[in-house]
Tab-separated table of C-alpha atoms in Angstrom:
chain	number	residue	atom	x	y	z
A	1	MET	CA	-104.330	-158.701	178.186
A	2	GLU	CA	-104.112	-162.156	176.619
A	3	ALA	CA	-102.550	-160.774	173.437
A	4	ILE	CA	-99.420	-159.653	175.291
A	5	LEU	CA	-98.906	-163.056	176.943
A	6	ILE	CA	-98.027	-164.819	173.690
A	7	PRO	CA	-95.031	-162.621	172.729
A	8	ILE	CA	-93.795	-162.577	176.326
A	9	SER	CA	-94.007	-166.358	176.666
A	10	LEU	CA	-92.312	-166.784	173.269
A	11	PHE	CA	-89.468	-164.498	174.352
A	12	ILE	CA	-89.083	-166.341	177.663
A	13	ALA	CA	-89.010	-169.712	175.882
A	14	LEU	CA	-86.381	-168.562	173.369
A	15	PHE	CA	-84.288	-167.018	176.126
A	16	GLY	CA	-84.518	-170.228	178.171
A	17	VAL	CA	-83.428	-172.412	175.262
A	18	ALA	CA	-80.505	-170.114	174.426
A	19	TYR	CA	-79.445	-169.949	178.083
A	20	LEU	CA	-79.549	-173.725	178.498
A	21	TYR	CA	-77.602	-174.248	175.276
A	22	LEU	CA	-74.867	-171.778	176.172
A	23	SER	CA	-74.523	-172.852	179.801
A	24	THR	CA	-74.402	-176.548	178.885
A	25	ARG	CA	-71.807	-175.894	176.191
A	26	ASN	CA	-69.699	-173.914	178.660
A	27	LYS	CA	-69.870	-176.662	181.306
A	28	GLU	CA	-68.992	-179.311	178.736
A	29	ARG	CA	-65.972	-177.363	177.526
A	30	LEU	CA	-64.766	-176.729	181.070
A	31	ALA	CA	-65.053	-180.436	181.863
A	32	LEU	CA	-63.036	-181.341	178.767
A	33	ILE	CA	-60.339	-178.825	179.630
A	34	GLU	CA	-60.146	-180.106	183.219
A	35	LYS	CA	-59.592	-183.642	181.910
A	36	GLY	CA	-56.730	-182.420	179.742
A	37	ALA	CA	-58.352	-182.474	176.322
A	38	ASP	CA	-56.730	-180.431	173.586
A	39	ALA	CA	-58.302	-176.982	173.191
A	40	THR	CA	-58.081	-177.113	169.402
A	41	ILE	CA	-61.304	-179.142	169.246
A	42	PHE	CA	-63.173	-175.875	169.872
A	43	MET	CA	-61.642	-174.107	166.880
A	44	LYS	CA	-64.075	-173.979	163.985
A	45	GLY	CA	-61.600	-172.593	161.467
A	46	LYS	CA	-59.634	-175.825	161.206
A	47	ARG	CA	-62.222	-177.613	159.072
A	48	HIS	CA	-61.916	-177.379	155.321
A	49	THR	CA	-65.484	-176.845	154.199
A	50	ALA	CA	-66.937	-174.957	151.285
A	51	PRO	CA	-67.933	-171.356	151.995
A	52	ILE	CA	-71.577	-170.978	152.965
A	53	TRP	CA	-72.312	-168.617	150.077
A	54	LYS	CA	-71.271	-171.269	147.563
A	55	VAL	CA	-73.549	-173.835	149.172
A	56	LEU	CA	-76.508	-171.418	149.284
A	57	ILE	CA	-76.093	-170.309	145.677
A	58	LEU	CA	-75.705	-173.896	144.480
A	59	ASN	CA	-78.790	-175.145	146.323
A	60	LEU	CA	-80.901	-172.113	145.368
A	61	ALA	CA	-79.949	-172.440	141.706
A	62	LEU	CA	-80.760	-176.144	141.631
A	63	LEU	CA	-84.043	-175.570	143.480
A	64	LEU	CA	-85.150	-172.927	140.991
A	65	MET	CA	-84.082	-175.073	138.040
A	66	GLY	CA	-86.047	-177.976	139.514
A	67	ILE	CA	-89.151	-175.796	139.878
A	68	GLY	CA	-88.796	-174.602	136.282
A	69	ILE	CA	-88.382	-178.123	134.953
A	70	GLY	CA	-91.359	-179.197	137.075
A	71	ILE	CA	-93.573	-176.506	135.522
A	72	PHE	CA	-92.419	-177.538	132.040
A	73	ILE	CA	-93.092	-181.247	132.647
A	74	ALA	CA	-96.452	-180.442	134.239
A	75	SER	CA	-97.537	-178.455	131.208
A	76	LEU	CA	-96.505	-181.349	128.968
A	77	LEU	CA	-98.498	-183.754	131.139
A	78	HIS	CA	-101.534	-181.484	131.178
A	79	TYR	CA	-101.734	-180.498	127.510
A	80	ASN	CA	-100.377	-183.622	125.799
A	81	LEU	CA	-101.428	-186.473	128.064
A	82	GLY	CA	-104.605	-184.973	129.528
A	83	VAL	CA	-103.603	-185.144	133.203
A	84	GLU	CA	-105.707	-182.831	135.343
A	85	GLU	CA	-104.086	-179.471	136.016
A	86	GLU	CA	-104.733	-179.681	139.785
A	87	VAL	CA	-102.732	-182.906	139.908
A	88	ALA	CA	-100.017	-182.315	137.343
A	89	PHE	CA	-98.662	-178.936	138.439
A	90	PRO	CA	-98.232	-179.352	142.224
A	91	GLY	CA	-97.057	-182.940	141.912
A	92	THR	CA	-94.340	-182.370	139.362
A	93	ILE	CA	-93.234	-179.036	140.840
A	94	PHE	CA	-92.687	-180.566	144.283
A	95	LEU	CA	-91.111	-183.695	142.808
A	96	MET	CA	-88.621	-181.789	140.680
A	97	ALA	CA	-87.872	-179.289	143.475
A	98	GLY	CA	-87.048	-182.243	145.730
A	99	VAL	CA	-84.843	-183.761	143.055
A	100	GLY	CA	-83.056	-180.424	142.670
A	101	LEU	CA	-82.433	-180.178	146.411
A	102	PHE	CA	-81.171	-183.751	146.532
A	103	VAL	CA	-78.752	-183.068	143.680
A	104	GLY	CA	-77.648	-179.926	145.520
A	105	PHE	CA	-77.017	-181.971	148.642
A	106	THR	CA	-74.867	-184.474	146.801
A	107	MET	CA	-72.950	-181.700	145.031
A	108	THR	CA	-72.365	-179.973	148.379
A	109	LYS	CA	-70.883	-183.202	149.745
A	110	ASN	CA	-68.535	-183.250	146.762
A	111	LEU	CA	-67.529	-179.619	147.450
A	112	ASP	CA	-66.600	-180.569	151.019
A	113	LYS	CA	-64.368	-183.401	149.790
A	114	GLU	CA	-62.260	-181.065	147.641
């Protein structure tokens, strides 16, 4: 009996969050329209942003390149400098993956400017 309560409560929580989000957004938009705000602020197509597939491919490519470079640097640290394998591999992989994601973030900002 207890096993069924978790999925039901999860569904109720997700439904409640979605309902509150949508109803609040609707009330906010109605209030703006009543005050005479321009309806074009609700149009999402007006922004000039990079397509989402370009952003995903760019960030995924840089993440994978960062992981590869991290593995390469970790092997250099382990075999040439004698750093322990348990320290070298996770540390450099996470560091270089983070660097790759940061570079992807800055490149995505540059795509939005164009």
